[in-house]
mmCIF file of N, CA and C in Angstrom:
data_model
loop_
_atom_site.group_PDB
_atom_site.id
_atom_site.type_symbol
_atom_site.label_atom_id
_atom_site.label_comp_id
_atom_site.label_asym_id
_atom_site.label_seq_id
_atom_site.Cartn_x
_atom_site.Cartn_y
_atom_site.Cartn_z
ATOM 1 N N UNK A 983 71.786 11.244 12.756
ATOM 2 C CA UNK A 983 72.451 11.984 13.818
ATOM 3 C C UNK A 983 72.515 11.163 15.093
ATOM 4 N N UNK A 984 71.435 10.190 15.408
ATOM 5 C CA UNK A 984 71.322 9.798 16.498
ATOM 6 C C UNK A 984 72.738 8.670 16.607
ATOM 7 N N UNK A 985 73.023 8.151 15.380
ATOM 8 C CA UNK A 985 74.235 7.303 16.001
ATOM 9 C C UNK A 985 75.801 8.445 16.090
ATOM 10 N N UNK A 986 75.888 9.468 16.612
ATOM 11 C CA UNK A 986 76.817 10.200 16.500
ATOM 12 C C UNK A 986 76.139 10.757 18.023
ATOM 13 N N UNK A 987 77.859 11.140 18.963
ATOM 14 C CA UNK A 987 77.534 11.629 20.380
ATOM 15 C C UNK A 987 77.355 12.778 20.871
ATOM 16 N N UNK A 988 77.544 13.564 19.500
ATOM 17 C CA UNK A 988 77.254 14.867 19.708
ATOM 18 C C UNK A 988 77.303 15.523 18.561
ATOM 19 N N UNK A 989 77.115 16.884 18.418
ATOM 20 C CA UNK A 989 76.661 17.350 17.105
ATOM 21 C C UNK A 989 78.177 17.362 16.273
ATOM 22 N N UNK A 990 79.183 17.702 17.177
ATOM 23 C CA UNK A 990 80.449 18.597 16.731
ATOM 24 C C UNK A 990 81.250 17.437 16.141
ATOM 25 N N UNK A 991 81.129 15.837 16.840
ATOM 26 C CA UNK A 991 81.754 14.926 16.206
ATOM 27 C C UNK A 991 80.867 14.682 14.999
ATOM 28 N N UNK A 992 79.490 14.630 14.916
ATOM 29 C CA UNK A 992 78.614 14.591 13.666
ATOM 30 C C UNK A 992 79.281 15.676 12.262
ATOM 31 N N UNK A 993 79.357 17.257 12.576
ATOM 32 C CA UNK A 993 79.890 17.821 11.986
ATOM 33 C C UNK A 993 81.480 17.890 11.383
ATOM 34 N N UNK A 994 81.618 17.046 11.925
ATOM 35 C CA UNK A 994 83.780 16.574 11.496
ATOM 36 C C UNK A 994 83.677 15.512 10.417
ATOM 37 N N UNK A 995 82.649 14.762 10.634
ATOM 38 C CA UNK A 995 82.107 13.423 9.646
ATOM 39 C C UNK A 995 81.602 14.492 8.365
ATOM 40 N N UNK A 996 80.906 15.608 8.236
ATOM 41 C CA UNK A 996 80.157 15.663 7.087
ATOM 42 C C UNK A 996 80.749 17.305 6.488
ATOM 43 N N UNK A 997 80.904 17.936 7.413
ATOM 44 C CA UNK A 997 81.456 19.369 6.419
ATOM 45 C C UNK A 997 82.653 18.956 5.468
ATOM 46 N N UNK A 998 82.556 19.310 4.370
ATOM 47 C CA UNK A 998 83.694 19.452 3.246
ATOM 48 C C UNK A 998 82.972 18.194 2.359
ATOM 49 N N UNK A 999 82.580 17.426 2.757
ATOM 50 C CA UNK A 999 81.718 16.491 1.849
ATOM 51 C C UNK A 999 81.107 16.815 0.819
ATOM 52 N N UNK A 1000 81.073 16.272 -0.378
ATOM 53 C CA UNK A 1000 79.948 16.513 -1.544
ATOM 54 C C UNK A 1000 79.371 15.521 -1.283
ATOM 55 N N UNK A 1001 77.444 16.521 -1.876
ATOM 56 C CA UNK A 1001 75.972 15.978 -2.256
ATOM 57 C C UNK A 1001 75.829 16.179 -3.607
ATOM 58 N N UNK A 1002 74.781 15.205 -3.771
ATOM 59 C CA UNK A 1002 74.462 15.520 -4.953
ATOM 60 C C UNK A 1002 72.646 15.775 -5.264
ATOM 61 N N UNK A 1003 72.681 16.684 -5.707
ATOM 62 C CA UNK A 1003 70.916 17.169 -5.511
ATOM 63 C C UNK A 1003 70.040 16.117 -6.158
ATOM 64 N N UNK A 1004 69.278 15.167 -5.916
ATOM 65 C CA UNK A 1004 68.325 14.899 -6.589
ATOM 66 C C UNK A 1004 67.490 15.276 -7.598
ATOM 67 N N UNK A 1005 67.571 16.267 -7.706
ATOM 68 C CA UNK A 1005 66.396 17.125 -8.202
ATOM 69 C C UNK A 1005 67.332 18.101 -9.465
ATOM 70 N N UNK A 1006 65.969 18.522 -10.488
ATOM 71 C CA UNK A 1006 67.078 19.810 -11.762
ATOM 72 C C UNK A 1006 68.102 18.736 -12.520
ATOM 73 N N UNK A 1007 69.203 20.035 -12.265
ATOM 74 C CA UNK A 1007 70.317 19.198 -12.486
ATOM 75 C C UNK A 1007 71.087 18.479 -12.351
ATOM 76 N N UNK A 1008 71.235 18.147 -11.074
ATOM 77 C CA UNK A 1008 71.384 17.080 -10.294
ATOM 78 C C UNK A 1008 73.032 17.521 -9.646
ATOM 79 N N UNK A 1009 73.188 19.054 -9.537
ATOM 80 C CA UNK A 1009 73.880 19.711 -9.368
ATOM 81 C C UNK A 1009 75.420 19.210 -7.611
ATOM 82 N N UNK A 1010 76.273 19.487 -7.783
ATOM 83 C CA UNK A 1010 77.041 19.157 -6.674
ATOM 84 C C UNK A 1010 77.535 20.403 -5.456
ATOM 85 N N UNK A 1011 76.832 19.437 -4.350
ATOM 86 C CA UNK A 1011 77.401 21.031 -3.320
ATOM 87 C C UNK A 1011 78.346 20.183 -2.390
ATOM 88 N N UNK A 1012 79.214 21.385 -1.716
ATOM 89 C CA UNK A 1012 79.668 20.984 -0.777
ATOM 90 C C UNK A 1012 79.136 21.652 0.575
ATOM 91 N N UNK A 1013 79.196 20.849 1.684
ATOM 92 C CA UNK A 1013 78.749 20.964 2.950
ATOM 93 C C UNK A 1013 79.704 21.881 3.780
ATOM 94 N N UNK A 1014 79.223 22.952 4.064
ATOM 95 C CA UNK A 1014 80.166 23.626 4.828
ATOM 96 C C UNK A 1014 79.459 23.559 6.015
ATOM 97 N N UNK A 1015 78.651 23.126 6.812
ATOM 98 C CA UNK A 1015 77.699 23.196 7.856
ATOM 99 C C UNK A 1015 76.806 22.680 7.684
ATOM 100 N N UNK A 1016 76.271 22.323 9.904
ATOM 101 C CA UNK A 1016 74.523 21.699 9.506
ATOM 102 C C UNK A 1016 73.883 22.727 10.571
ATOM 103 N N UNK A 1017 73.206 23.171 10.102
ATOM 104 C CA UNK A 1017 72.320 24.063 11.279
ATOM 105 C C UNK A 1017 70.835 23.127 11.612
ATOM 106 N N UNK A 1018 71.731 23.071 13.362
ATOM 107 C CA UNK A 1018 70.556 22.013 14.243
ATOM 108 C C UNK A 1018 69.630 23.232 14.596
ATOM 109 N N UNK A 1019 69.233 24.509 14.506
ATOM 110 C CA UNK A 1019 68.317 25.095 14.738
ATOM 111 C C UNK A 1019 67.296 24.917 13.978
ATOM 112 N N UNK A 1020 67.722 24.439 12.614
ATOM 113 C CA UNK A 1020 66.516 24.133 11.646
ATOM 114 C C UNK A 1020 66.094 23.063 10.684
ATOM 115 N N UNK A 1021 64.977 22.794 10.579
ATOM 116 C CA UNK A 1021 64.553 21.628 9.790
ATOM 117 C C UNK A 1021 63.999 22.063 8.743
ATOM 118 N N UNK A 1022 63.390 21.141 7.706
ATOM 119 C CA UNK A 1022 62.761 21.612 6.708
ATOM 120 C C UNK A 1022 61.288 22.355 6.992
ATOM 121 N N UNK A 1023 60.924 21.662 7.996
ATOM 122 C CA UNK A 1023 59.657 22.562 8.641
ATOM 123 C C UNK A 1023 59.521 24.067 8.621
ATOM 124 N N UNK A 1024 60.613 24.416 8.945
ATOM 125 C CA UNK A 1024 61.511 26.160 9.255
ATOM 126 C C UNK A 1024 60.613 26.689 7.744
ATOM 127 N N UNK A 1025 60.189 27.881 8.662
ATOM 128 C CA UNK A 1025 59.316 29.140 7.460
ATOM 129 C C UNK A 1025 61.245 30.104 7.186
ATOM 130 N N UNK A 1026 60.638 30.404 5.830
ATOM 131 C CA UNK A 1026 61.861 30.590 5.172
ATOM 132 C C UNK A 1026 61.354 31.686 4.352
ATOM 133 N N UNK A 1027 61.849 33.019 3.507
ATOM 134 C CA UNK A 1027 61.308 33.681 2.336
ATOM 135 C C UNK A 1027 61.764 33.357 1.461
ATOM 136 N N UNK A 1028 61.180 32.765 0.773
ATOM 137 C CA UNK A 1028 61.755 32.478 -0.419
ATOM 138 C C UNK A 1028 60.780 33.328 -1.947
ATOM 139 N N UNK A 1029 61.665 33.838 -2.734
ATOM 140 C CA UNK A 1029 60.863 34.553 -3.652
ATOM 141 C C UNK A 1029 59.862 35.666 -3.152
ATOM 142 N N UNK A 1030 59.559 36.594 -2.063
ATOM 143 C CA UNK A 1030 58.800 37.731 -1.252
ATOM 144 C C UNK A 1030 57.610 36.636 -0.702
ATOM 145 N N UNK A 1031 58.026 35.593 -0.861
ATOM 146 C CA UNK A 1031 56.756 34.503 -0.195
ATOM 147 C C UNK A 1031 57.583 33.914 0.679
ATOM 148 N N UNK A 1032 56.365 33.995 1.979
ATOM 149 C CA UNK A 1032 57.430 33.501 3.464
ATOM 150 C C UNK A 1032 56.526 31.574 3.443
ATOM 151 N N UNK A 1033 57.442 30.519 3.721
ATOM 152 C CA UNK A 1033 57.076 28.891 3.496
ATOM 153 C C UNK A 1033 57.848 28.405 3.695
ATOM 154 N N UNK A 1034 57.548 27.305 4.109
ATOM 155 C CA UNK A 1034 58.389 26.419 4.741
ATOM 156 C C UNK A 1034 59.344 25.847 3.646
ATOM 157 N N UNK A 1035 60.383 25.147 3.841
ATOM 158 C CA UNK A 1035 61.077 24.514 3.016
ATOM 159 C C UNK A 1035 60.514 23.029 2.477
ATOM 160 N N UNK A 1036 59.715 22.159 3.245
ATOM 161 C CA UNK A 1036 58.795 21.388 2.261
ATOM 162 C C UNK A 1036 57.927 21.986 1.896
ATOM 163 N N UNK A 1037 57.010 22.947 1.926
ATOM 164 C CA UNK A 1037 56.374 23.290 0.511
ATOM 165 C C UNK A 1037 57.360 24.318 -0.306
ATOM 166 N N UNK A 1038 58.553 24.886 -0.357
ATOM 167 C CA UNK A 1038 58.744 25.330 -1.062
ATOM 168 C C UNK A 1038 59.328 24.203 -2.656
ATOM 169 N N UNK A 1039 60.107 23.322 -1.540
ATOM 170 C CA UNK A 1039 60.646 22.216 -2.800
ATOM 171 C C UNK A 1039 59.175 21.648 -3.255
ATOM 172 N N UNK A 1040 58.187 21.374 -2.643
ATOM 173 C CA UNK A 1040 57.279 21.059 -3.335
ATOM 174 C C UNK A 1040 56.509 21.134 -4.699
ATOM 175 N N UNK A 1041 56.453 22.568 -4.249
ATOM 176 C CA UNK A 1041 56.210 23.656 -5.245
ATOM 177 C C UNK A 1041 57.078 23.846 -6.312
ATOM 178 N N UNK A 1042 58.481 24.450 -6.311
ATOM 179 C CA UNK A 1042 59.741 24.737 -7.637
ATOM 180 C C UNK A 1042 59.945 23.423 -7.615
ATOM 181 N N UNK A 1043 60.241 22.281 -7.319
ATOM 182 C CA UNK A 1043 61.055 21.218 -7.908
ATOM 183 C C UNK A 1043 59.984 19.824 -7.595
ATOM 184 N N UNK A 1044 58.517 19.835 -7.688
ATOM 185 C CA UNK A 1044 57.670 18.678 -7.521
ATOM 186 C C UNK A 1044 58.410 17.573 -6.503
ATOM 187 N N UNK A 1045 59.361 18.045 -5.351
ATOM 188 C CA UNK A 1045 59.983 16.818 -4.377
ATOM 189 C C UNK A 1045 59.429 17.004 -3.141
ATOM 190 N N UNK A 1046 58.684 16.167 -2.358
ATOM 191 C CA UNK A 1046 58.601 15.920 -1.217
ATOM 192 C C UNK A 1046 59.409 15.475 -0.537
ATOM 193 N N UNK A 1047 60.204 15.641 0.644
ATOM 194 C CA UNK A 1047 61.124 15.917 1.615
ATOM 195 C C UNK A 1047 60.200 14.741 2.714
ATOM 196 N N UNK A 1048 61.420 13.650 2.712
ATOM 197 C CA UNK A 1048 60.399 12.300 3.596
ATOM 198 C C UNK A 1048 60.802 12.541 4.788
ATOM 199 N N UNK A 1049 61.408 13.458 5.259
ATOM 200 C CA UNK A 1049 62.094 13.275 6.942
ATOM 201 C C UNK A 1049 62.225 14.465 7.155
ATOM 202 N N UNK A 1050 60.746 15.774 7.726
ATOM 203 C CA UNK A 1050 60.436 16.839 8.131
ATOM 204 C C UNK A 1050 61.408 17.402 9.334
ATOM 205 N N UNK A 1051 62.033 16.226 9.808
ATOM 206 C CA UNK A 1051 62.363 16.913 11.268
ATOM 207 C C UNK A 1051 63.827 16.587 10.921
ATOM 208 N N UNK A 1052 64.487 16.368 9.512
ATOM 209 C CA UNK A 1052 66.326 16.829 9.540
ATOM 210 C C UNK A 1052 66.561 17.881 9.817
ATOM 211 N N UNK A 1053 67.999 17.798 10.126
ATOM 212 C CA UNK A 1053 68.856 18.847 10.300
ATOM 213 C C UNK A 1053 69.301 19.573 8.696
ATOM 214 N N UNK A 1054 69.093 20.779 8.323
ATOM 215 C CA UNK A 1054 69.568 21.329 7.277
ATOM 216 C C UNK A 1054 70.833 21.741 7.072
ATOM 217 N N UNK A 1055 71.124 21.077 6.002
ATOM 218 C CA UNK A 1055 72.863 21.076 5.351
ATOM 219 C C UNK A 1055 72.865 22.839 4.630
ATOM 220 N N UNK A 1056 74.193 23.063 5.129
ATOM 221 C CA UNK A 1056 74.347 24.608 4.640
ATOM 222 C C UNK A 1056 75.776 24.654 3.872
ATOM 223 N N UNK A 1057 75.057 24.681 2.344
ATOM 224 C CA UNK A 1057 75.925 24.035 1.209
ATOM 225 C C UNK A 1057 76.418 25.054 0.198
ATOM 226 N N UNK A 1058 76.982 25.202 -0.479
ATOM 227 C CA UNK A 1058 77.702 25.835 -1.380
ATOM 228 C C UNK A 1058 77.876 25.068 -2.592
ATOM 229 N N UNK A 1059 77.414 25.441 -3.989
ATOM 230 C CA UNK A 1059 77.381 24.757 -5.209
ATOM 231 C C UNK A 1059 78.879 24.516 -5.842
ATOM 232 N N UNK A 1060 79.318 22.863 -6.111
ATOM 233 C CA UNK A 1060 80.616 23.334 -6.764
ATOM 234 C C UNK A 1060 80.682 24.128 -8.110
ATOM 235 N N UNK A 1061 81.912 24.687 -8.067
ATOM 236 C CA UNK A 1061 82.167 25.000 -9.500
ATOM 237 C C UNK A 1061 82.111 23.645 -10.799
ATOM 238 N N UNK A 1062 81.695 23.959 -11.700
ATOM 239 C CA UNK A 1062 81.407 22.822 -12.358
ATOM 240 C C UNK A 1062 82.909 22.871 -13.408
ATOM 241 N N UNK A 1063 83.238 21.396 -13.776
ATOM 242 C CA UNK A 1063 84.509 21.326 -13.674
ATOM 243 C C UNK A 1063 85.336 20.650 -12.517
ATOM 244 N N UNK A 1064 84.808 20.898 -11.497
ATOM 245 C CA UNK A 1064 85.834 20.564 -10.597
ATOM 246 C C UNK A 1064 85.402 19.261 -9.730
#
């Protein structure tokens, strides 16, 4: 983020983009957003259990998350096929 001058030109570079998950299946999303309010740090509920998003990937998918203080991508899975 830091080489980008602001968030909104950062966000023109990356929404509509496909990722590809590391992890599982190695499944494809696209980026519809980044929410700078939150990092992986962010307590989250996941499953009636409230945790952060590095221990939750910790936990379901054995991945540690090397850079606590990103910005979280707010993604949508493609249809497979496409």
């Amino acid at each position: 983020f830091e080489r980008y001058k602001d968030q909104e030109s950062h966000k023109k570079l990356m929404i509509g983009k496909e990722v590809i998950a590391n992890y599982g299946s190695r499944s494809r999303y696209t980026i519809l957003n980044i929410d700078y309010s939150k990092t992986p740090q962010t307590i989250h509920q996941f499953d009636n259990k409230e945790c952060s998003f590095i221990e939750f990937y910790k936990e379901k998918h054995i991945i540690n998350i090397g850079n606590p203080n990103q910005h979280l991508l707010v993604a949508r899975r493609c249809e497979k096929g496409t």
